[in-house]
């Protein structure tokens, strides 16, 4: 029996997108040895091999197990080994022990990927029913978005791992291109009663929904992210020594961990320890600190203290989203209520592709939020406590993954993501 | 030189209020021995003796030291011993070691209170200048509000201490009066664009300011708090065994601490372990669990899980405040915009005087918030991270201390306060 | 019915000894307030009130409960509250929470003591049977020896508590008398095949038995303890900075705790931080460091590192005991085999009454050791792992409690006892 | 210039032994993937790759750096990365982070081994001077003995790693051969004044010296090790539930870790959980528990509790060594004083090649012990605290590495070595 032509077209598109994303994941692991791929540098970070397997487990568990006729798992133990946090799926291997899984080997995990890819392709080709096609399309899209999230985590996790090695090995060859300095301007937004959250037909995670009304008071947003040079001035002014600048919990965190600078900054050894001697560990290995580049690997505590010191504050996620949409208006995408695009949209830089930007908003459900039924409902909602929302995207975010309504989130002390500071006031 | 008559009147009022509040603090310590007053049962709780001294230190440091001519401290070491968290004042004795301060003795701390009381009275009498009088009035008010907060903490901290003792000693004689059961009704509010935060001339803490505009979507609020009986049904339905009901961090917390019920519930020993065998440790000692009484000593995690199980949610602090004002309207106090008092105000019970009510709102600065200058600016703002707002007041809150805009706050796992659950949807 | 005269004489002696020891315990608590008596400064130390009650519990549990006709406990909960570690007796209150027992009050504990004292006296008077009298005599002796051990702990524990208080309160008035310096001499012992362990008819703990044969190679023992001045020279020579001097575990302990000097040494604040500025917290409060006095509050790790630095070593417990007996020979008490008293016994100072002396011997059962049956068998044997033997006695040891065969023991990192260093080589 | 013939002969012998030992180390890593070789399952265990590099570092640091003309390190960072604990050599990489060293790769570590092997061979060939030859010979011997110790650790560490993997992978193919049961007999030794410690010309570690006199009372030793079946009887009799059997610290350890059986015992899942359902994880993967085989992976705490339960005790190290020598007498090697070989030597089994045998002796220096000068002096002496001596050897000990005077040592709670129980009384 043949597929209806309209389904065949959709399937071709799905398969192309599937292959692109899945291939990129493997490409990210290319510069790494099997040994690199197995190690876990802290409980919050996972081995690259685990990412490769878990993203595959996601397709196997949420698509093949539901929809493949005569489904049998690739390996019965993988259901537990590569379950991240889905209680609805069953037991899971303890997170801090992912680095001890020297078996299955990288070769077996590659075989696992290839097998699931083949079966997903076969399933895609076989779908005839439109209802089923809709479900498959939604799940494939979710699985690929999920995999893109793990692509970013692979880079931040491997960066953290390599940074623990006194040899400071580089993931990528070559040096970082120098950044261009730009003056900081304050862009004004009148605010008002606006709609926040995902709209339109494209994909979004459930935490971006429902789109809802919010009142936003007038505010101003910095035209670009805080630079390494500006952050260095904060350090040199004694920023890490003055409790008056910090949230109480932030100050305890600074003292308990003996912190003096962002996560990957290195102080040059030897005689001349001047300003020029700062270096930064990057995916290209240790590099001279580029003062023009946005500061990154910053906790919310540090971002808040810096803002305090600079006489400003962090934006709320509503303020950030409103401005991001205003910027989109210029490129013709959207027209939000209550915004004068002439003011905010002009000159906004670094919204995407540099660093995730801490907001002052704790991660909470939007009014009327509903999690999906079943195990997939564990994707977002159950993490909505003691975390803070980050907006935008980073240099490690896959192309096409970011959008104005996207809500990333981490605890206030997290530093191993590409996180930076945009000021508001 | 005589005081102007209008100042004399104000001073008489201040002194009366000062004496009333200060006297009540001592009265709360009456049922306790000196030994009871010295012990500290956990780092979050302080000895009663420390509360008695710290509240006195507050007046000495922020009033006498600023305004008393020829100020000399009662004891130079007290500046450090009884500083709670004011970095601007200088060093402080480590919080977890407050229970080791067997000296100064209770007798010395009482003498300290008496000495500061005498000097405050003398200072009050001596103020001639209106500007100075305004400052003194504001600081006295703050000091007394601060002392009232510690009055509540004295009760929650001593309850926690006595609960650690296998003898289960009672702080108060007699039994708790039985509560009256009432059916739960849902009161509807249309919401709208409303003003939230303190208004009017009365005292408020800085965290209740500035009053600001907020959009609130239509919602319904439960007419009363969740009862022990309802919470027991949650337990008996397996509430503490089902991860699907819990925030991920809450589930980890339940498992790490092996929790099965609210903080002070006791399971009757012996043969018949039925439903009737539950008891609750109270300030009156162990008492049979009163199923009609509002459940208390509940963490945010438990409140959220219960709400989830009950098909409801926790209110935001805006929703709570809006309803509280609507209820006030009925009694003629206020008239908020966008509220139909006929709906919400009718039938709302337990808003004050029973249990603090967890909201889903993380503790954050209101738009335009500014902390006071100097050490007093450390009162509130620096705690605005990883805490959740509680609204209302409890059975331990001093009379006259509560108001609709009051923002209490604790971490999501705190249980030793009188905290309960009001549902919304 | 009358007691036989020989029993009546024994009973009078027991009662006199009982009253003397019990009275001294209360006398030790005299300088302390009820608040002082309730606090616990660390899990290893207990509140004075707990010592007062536990020593009473010992008589109640091991004598009255066994021998008193119609025994009923003073308070049923005390069986658990004041059980230290006897699993054979049943449950016990968690050790780290002894400081939270504000009830029973000191007054109740004094009443407990008085009640048990009365009942012990009555029991003593009533014993007619010789077999029973023998058992009672043995248990009374054990109970009083046990109480004397706790008398020493009361002093070391209260010293630790007061040292945590920034006011540095003194337990005793007046200043310490200055010590007299004496040159250090090396006393030689030929060793040989000797008998070690308790002999004779007097009381001993089970861990001093059985007396057994041991071969001791020739050795030399320092004539006196290491002084504060000598230990200060070790510090000033960088003793706390050189890992080559330390046991590996000792070095980790020094670094993890940031140690630079003995437990209660204080560095004088202010301008002139010379050698004279060292002070020491004592039971008389902070006192200038007396360079001639034996160094105390030293861990085994520090004692071993000092000995290493000084080109010597710590003695074994056999070497110590052999020398102690040789010294006794001079005073006519004993005549051990294989010792030339002329050498060792001459000039030995500080064997008793200054500081317990760390030996290099781990605490282990003597060959043929048998613990007592029942709960009393838990007194010693079950602690024979990862502890080191100390010999002699300290300034805090009750008169008459020490003897040459006495085996005290603590973990290698313990410092709050009066522990010092005698060198061997 | 040619070597003298007698040196040439010694060199050939050295090279043969060097190559044999070094080759065996690589052979032990053969069944493992590079991923297996990089992981570290706990701070006490090291990755196989680290063992391969550290043993090479030992030759490079203590031989090549001292004796090779124009020495240059293979890689300057390896001096720190592969230093285990020699403070005299300088900084060292933190032990718990050895598993994060994904670089250098296994390939680079193999190249490191090959390079050092080449240079050691060249150095050996080039030695002309007899004094230098003696030094080189001693250091080579020490280095090879050191490497043999790490060969055993490679097996115990990789067993621990594989045991963490839910797949329970086998290091070796095939099943374990069944053990033969033998009745337990008690062999009597009269003891006396004997000499303990290494004698003769062969190699020994410094901790086996000096040979010294000791008095040993008469004793009896079990003819073989305790079997799995006997230990199972202890478990089934409630051994892990009765505090009376345990040292106090052992009982705390049992409870804190929730222990019910030896380290690698597995309880069969499914319906029939009878005695036959016990399995044991071995280097051959999970195997049925062989009741006749000696119980292994036992802590000192467990060994002591078992002995207590069995009405016996653990031997002292002197008792063990005396018996081992008596057994050797039968094979004609030695003739110790004070032993009647007819009694002890007959029938002693399992002394070597099965499990290391816990003794009751804490690890302490022999009388007159002197550590070697310089960094090599850190080999043994600094660990002589809070550890217990194990005697004999295990199934993982390299052939020729064991001897009667050998002193292995581990903390009382260590279980991942092949440790077992021989009873004494």
PDB file of C-alpha atoms in Angstrom, chain C residues 180-338:
ATOM      1  CA  UNK C 180      59.256  25.062  87.084  1.00  0.00           C
ATOM      2  CA  UNK C 181      61.581  24.290  84.218  1.00  0.00           C
ATOM      3  CA  UNK C 182      63.795  21.216  84.467  1.00  0.00           C
ATOM      4  CA  UNK C 183      66.437  19.912  82.060  1.00  0.00           C
ATOM      5  CA  UNK C 184      65.407  16.892  80.014  1.00  0.00           C
ATOM      6  CA  UNK C 185      67.388  13.718  80.760  1.00  0.00           C
ATOM      7  CA  UNK C 186      67.238  10.308  79.093  1.00  0.00           C
ATOM      8  CA  UNK C 187      66.699   7.400  81.441  1.00  0.00           C
ATOM      9  CA  UNK C 188      67.796   3.988  80.243  1.00  0.00           C
ATOM     10  CA  UNK C 189      65.960   0.694  80.683  1.00  0.00           C
ATOM     11  CA  UNK C 190      67.416  -2.692  79.717  1.00  0.00           C
ATOM     12  CA  UNK C 191      63.991  -4.163  79.050  1.00  0.00           C
ATOM     13  CA  UNK C 192      63.792  -7.930  78.733  1.00  0.00           C
ATOM     14  CA  UNK C 193      61.042 -10.455  79.225  1.00  0.00           C
ATOM     15  CA  UNK C 194      58.646  -8.719  81.579  1.00  0.00           C
ATOM     16  CA  UNK C 195      55.092  -8.916  82.823  1.00  0.00           C
ATOM     17  CA  UNK C 196      52.672  -6.201  81.763  1.00  0.00           C
ATOM     18  CA  UNK C 197      49.178  -5.514  83.025  1.00  0.00           C
ATOM     19  CA  UNK C 198      47.486  -5.142  86.351  1.00  0.00           C
ATOM     20  CA  UNK C 199      48.638  -7.259  89.258  1.00  0.00           C
ATOM     21  CA  UNK C 200      47.761  -7.364  92.875  1.00  0.00           C
ATOM     22  CA  UNK C 201      44.418  -7.134  94.542  1.00  0.00           C
ATOM     23  CA  UNK C 202      43.338  -3.562  93.852  1.00  0.00           C
ATOM     24  CA  UNK C 203      40.732  -2.519  91.345  1.00  0.00           C
ATOM     25  CA  UNK C 204      41.470  -2.479  87.656  1.00  0.00           C
ATOM     26  CA  UNK C 205      39.395  -2.231  84.510  1.00  0.00           C
ATOM     27  CA  UNK C 206      39.106  -5.367  82.427  1.00  0.00           C
ATOM     28  CA  UNK C 207      41.322  -3.864  79.708  1.00  0.00           C
ATOM     29  CA  UNK C 208      44.318  -3.979  82.089  1.00  0.00           C
ATOM     30  CA  UNK C 209      44.012  -7.740  82.286  1.00  0.00           C
ATOM     31  CA  UNK C 210      45.275 -10.359  82.086  1.00  0.00           C
ATOM     32  CA  UNK C 211      48.787  -9.658  83.230  1.00  0.00           C
ATOM     33  CA  UNK C 212      50.922 -11.205  80.542  1.00  0.00           C
ATOM     34  CA  UNK C 213      54.459 -11.669  79.380  1.00  0.00           C
ATOM     35  CA  UNK C 214      56.014  -9.294  76.857  1.00  0.00           C
ATOM     36  CA  UNK C 215      59.510  -8.870  75.464  1.00  0.00           C
ATOM     37  CA  UNK C 216      60.742  -5.277  75.630  1.00  0.00           C
ATOM     38  CA  UNK C 217      63.961  -4.288  73.890  1.00  0.00           C
ATOM     39  CA  UNK C 218      66.315  -1.857  75.648  1.00  0.00           C
ATOM     40  CA  UNK C 219      65.149   1.745  75.400  1.00  0.00           C
ATOM     41  CA  UNK C 220      65.493   5.205  76.880  1.00  0.00           C
ATOM     42  CA  UNK C 221      62.688   7.395  78.180  1.00  0.00           C
ATOM     43  CA  UNK C 222      62.622  11.171  78.629  1.00  0.00           C
ATOM     44  CA  UNK C 223      62.715  12.234  82.253  1.00  0.00           C
ATOM     45  CA  UNK C 224      59.842  14.692  81.821  1.00  0.00           C
ATOM     46  CA  UNK C 225      57.144  15.824  79.389  1.00  0.00           C
ATOM     47  CA  UNK C 226      57.803  18.112  76.436  1.00  0.00           C
ATOM     48  CA  UNK C 227      57.247  21.737  77.478  1.00  0.00           C
ATOM     49  CA  UNK C 228      55.301  24.533  75.819  1.00  0.00           C
ATOM     50  CA  UNK C 229      58.615  26.224  75.071  1.00  0.00           C
ATOM     51  CA  UNK C 230      59.985  23.172  73.297  1.00  0.00           C
ATOM     52  CA  UNK C 231      56.785  22.757  71.334  1.00  0.00           C
ATOM     53  CA  UNK C 232      56.874  26.425  70.400  1.00  0.00           C
ATOM     54  CA  UNK C 233      60.342  25.865  68.947  1.00  0.00           C
ATOM     55  CA  UNK C 234      58.841  23.110  66.779  1.00  0.00           C
ATOM     56  CA  UNK C 235      56.157  25.519  65.571  1.00  0.00           C
ATOM     57  CA  UNK C 236      58.665  28.267  64.879  1.00  0.00           C
ATOM     58  CA  UNK C 237      60.867  25.830  62.966  1.00  0.00           C
ATOM     59  CA  UNK C 238      57.938  25.263  60.580  1.00  0.00           C
ATOM     60  CA  UNK C 239      56.701  22.056  62.113  1.00  0.00           C
ATOM     61  CA  UNK C 240      53.160  22.592  60.849  1.00  0.00           C
ATOM     62  CA  UNK C 241      54.410  23.247  57.299  1.00  0.00           C
ATOM     63  CA  UNK C 242      56.601  20.219  56.638  1.00  0.00           C
ATOM     64  CA  UNK C 243      54.791  17.060  55.488  1.00  0.00           C
ATOM     65  CA  UNK C 244      57.959  15.020  55.952  1.00  0.00           C
ATOM     66  CA  UNK C 245      57.444  15.164  59.729  1.00  0.00           C
ATOM     67  CA  UNK C 246      53.900  13.883  59.734  1.00  0.00           C
ATOM     68  CA  UNK C 247      52.020  10.656  59.332  1.00  0.00           C
ATOM     69  CA  UNK C 248      50.116  10.896  56.036  1.00  0.00           C
ATOM     70  CA  UNK C 249      46.751  10.921  57.787  1.00  0.00           C
ATOM     71  CA  UNK C 250      48.066  13.469  60.272  1.00  0.00           C
ATOM     72  CA  UNK C 251      49.153  15.761  57.460  1.00  0.00           C
ATOM     73  CA  UNK C 252      45.728  15.545  55.839  1.00  0.00           C
ATOM     74  CA  UNK C 253      44.206  16.348  59.230  1.00  0.00           C
ATOM     75  CA  UNK C 254      46.462  19.381  59.723  1.00  0.00           C
ATOM     76  CA  UNK C 255      45.575  20.736  56.298  1.00  0.00           C
ATOM     77  CA  UNK C 256      41.854  19.997  56.421  1.00  0.00           C
ATOM     78  CA  UNK C 257      41.577  21.823  59.743  1.00  0.00           C
ATOM     79  CA  UNK C 258      44.081  24.587  59.015  1.00  0.00           C
ATOM     80  CA  UNK C 259      45.999  23.881  62.226  1.00  0.00           C
ATOM     81  CA  UNK C 260      49.014  25.867  63.393  1.00  0.00           C
ATOM     82  CA  UNK C 261      49.251  25.193  67.153  1.00  0.00           C
ATOM     83  CA  UNK C 262      47.765  23.189  70.058  1.00  0.00           C
ATOM     84  CA  UNK C 263      44.041  23.340  70.627  1.00  0.00           C
ATOM     85  CA  UNK C 264      43.722  26.173  73.137  1.00  0.00           C
ATOM     86  CA  UNK C 265      46.632  28.371  72.193  1.00  0.00           C
ATOM     87  CA  UNK C 266      45.632  31.914  71.306  1.00  0.00           C
ATOM     88  CA  UNK C 267      47.638  34.382  69.385  1.00  0.00           C
ATOM     89  CA  UNK C 268      47.626  37.769  71.069  1.00  0.00           C
ATOM     90  CA  UNK C 269      46.013  40.442  68.927  1.00  0.00           C
ATOM     91  CA  UNK C 270      47.351  43.934  68.486  1.00  0.00           C
ATOM     92  CA  UNK C 271      50.672  45.311  67.386  1.00  0.00           C
ATOM     93  CA  UNK C 272      53.382  43.245  69.057  1.00  0.00           C
ATOM     94  CA  UNK C 273      52.843  39.643  67.980  1.00  0.00           C
ATOM     95  CA  UNK C 274      56.116  38.341  69.387  1.00  0.00           C
ATOM     96  CA  UNK C 275      56.751  35.141  71.257  1.00  0.00           C
ATOM     97  CA  UNK C 276      55.442  36.649  74.472  1.00  0.00           C
ATOM     98  CA  UNK C 277      52.062  37.270  72.890  1.00  0.00           C
ATOM     99  CA  UNK C 278      50.972  33.641  72.930  1.00  0.00           C
ATOM    100  CA  UNK C 279      48.231  32.911  75.410  1.00  0.00           C
ATOM    101  CA  UNK C 280      46.492  29.708  76.361  1.00  0.00           C
ATOM    102  CA  UNK C 281      42.864  29.216  77.288  1.00  0.00           C
ATOM    103  CA  UNK C 282      42.717  27.346  80.596  1.00  0.00           C
ATOM    104  CA  UNK C 283      40.144  26.540  83.241  1.00  0.00           C
ATOM    105  CA  UNK C 284      41.300  29.840  84.740  1.00  0.00           C
ATOM    106  CA  UNK C 285      40.439  31.665  81.515  1.00  0.00           C
ATOM    107  CA  UNK C 286      43.016  32.976  79.045  1.00  0.00           C
ATOM    108  CA  UNK C 287      46.491  33.012  80.575  1.00  0.00           C
ATOM    109  CA  UNK C 288      49.923  33.899  79.250  1.00  0.00           C
ATOM    110  CA  UNK C 289      51.562  30.808  77.771  1.00  0.00           C
ATOM    111  CA  UNK C 290      53.869  29.336  80.417  1.00  0.00           C
ATOM    112  CA  UNK C 291      56.862  28.036  78.479  1.00  0.00           C
ATOM    113  CA  UNK C 292      57.971  25.765  81.296  1.00  0.00           C
ATOM    114  CA  UNK C 293      54.649  23.938  81.617  1.00  0.00           C
ATOM    115  CA  UNK C 294      54.123  20.655  79.720  1.00  0.00           C
ATOM    116  CA  UNK C 295      52.432  21.183  76.365  1.00  0.00           C
ATOM    117  CA  UNK C 296      48.908  19.794  76.402  1.00  0.00           C
ATOM    118  CA  UNK C 297      45.796  19.410  74.232  1.00  0.00           C
ATOM    119  CA  UNK C 298      47.891  17.718  71.588  1.00  0.00           C
ATOM    120  CA  UNK C 299      46.724  15.008  69.205  1.00  0.00           C
ATOM    121  CA  UNK C 300      48.642  11.809  68.590  1.00  0.00           C
ATOM    122  CA  UNK C 301      49.415  13.197  65.147  1.00  0.00           C
ATOM    123  CA  UNK C 302      51.076  16.246  66.681  1.00  0.00           C
ATOM    124  CA  UNK C 303      52.859  14.210  69.336  1.00  0.00           C
ATOM    125  CA  UNK C 304      54.252  11.925  66.644  1.00  0.00           C
ATOM    126  CA  UNK C 305      55.326  14.796  64.392  1.00  0.00           C
ATOM    127  CA  UNK C 306      57.045  16.534  67.292  1.00  0.00           C
ATOM    128  CA  UNK C 307      58.870  13.346  68.244  1.00  0.00           C
ATOM    129  CA  UNK C 308      59.940  12.885  64.622  1.00  0.00           C
ATOM    130  CA  UNK C 309      61.264  16.454  64.521  1.00  0.00           C
ATOM    131  CA  UNK C 310      63.076  15.955  67.821  1.00  0.00           C
ATOM    132  CA  UNK C 311      64.823  12.802  66.556  1.00  0.00           C
ATOM    133  CA  UNK C 312      62.919  10.608  68.966  1.00  0.00           C
ATOM    134  CA  UNK C 313      59.722   8.579  69.050  1.00  0.00           C
ATOM    135  CA  UNK C 314      56.749   7.904  71.312  1.00  0.00           C
ATOM    136  CA  UNK C 315      57.073   5.039  73.799  1.00  0.00           C
ATOM    137  CA  UNK C 316      55.038   1.860  73.533  1.00  0.00           C
ATOM    138  CA  UNK C 317      52.606   1.316  76.358  1.00  0.00           C
ATOM    139  CA  UNK C 318      54.763  -1.567  77.572  1.00  0.00           C
ATOM    140  CA  UNK C 319      57.810   0.678  77.782  1.00  0.00           C
ATOM    141  CA  UNK C 320      55.806   3.277  79.672  1.00  0.00           C
ATOM    142  CA  UNK C 321      54.386   0.807  82.167  1.00  0.00           C
ATOM    143  CA  UNK C 322      57.738  -0.819  82.788  1.00  0.00           C
ATOM    144  CA  UNK C 323      59.271   2.537  83.604  1.00  0.00           C
ATOM    145  CA  UNK C 324      56.352   3.530  85.793  1.00  0.00           C
ATOM    146  CA  UNK C 325      56.759   0.362  87.835  1.00  0.00           C
ATOM    147  CA  UNK C 326      60.486   0.913  88.147  1.00  0.00           C
ATOM    148  CA  UNK C 327      59.745   4.332  89.554  1.00  0.00           C
ATOM    149  CA  UNK C 328      57.300   2.749  91.981  1.00  0.00           C
ATOM    150  CA  UNK C 329      60.026   0.368  93.118  1.00  0.00           C
ATOM    151  CA  UNK C 330      61.965   3.265  94.485  1.00  0.00           C
ATOM    152  CA  UNK C 331      59.032   4.130  96.604  1.00  0.00           C
ATOM    153  CA  UNK C 332      58.903   0.537  97.649  1.00  0.00           C
ATOM    154  CA  UNK C 333      55.705  -0.618  96.000  1.00  0.00           C
ATOM    155  CA  UNK C 334      56.648  -3.144  93.425  1.00  0.00           C
ATOM    156  CA  UNK C 335      59.453  -5.218  92.092  1.00  0.00           C
ATOM    157  CA  UNK C 336      59.073  -6.055  88.433  1.00  0.00           C
ATOM    158  CA  UNK C 337      61.190  -8.660  86.730  1.00  0.00           C
ATOM    159  CA  UNK C 338      63.819  -7.663  84.222  1.00  0.00           C
TER     160      UNK C 338
END
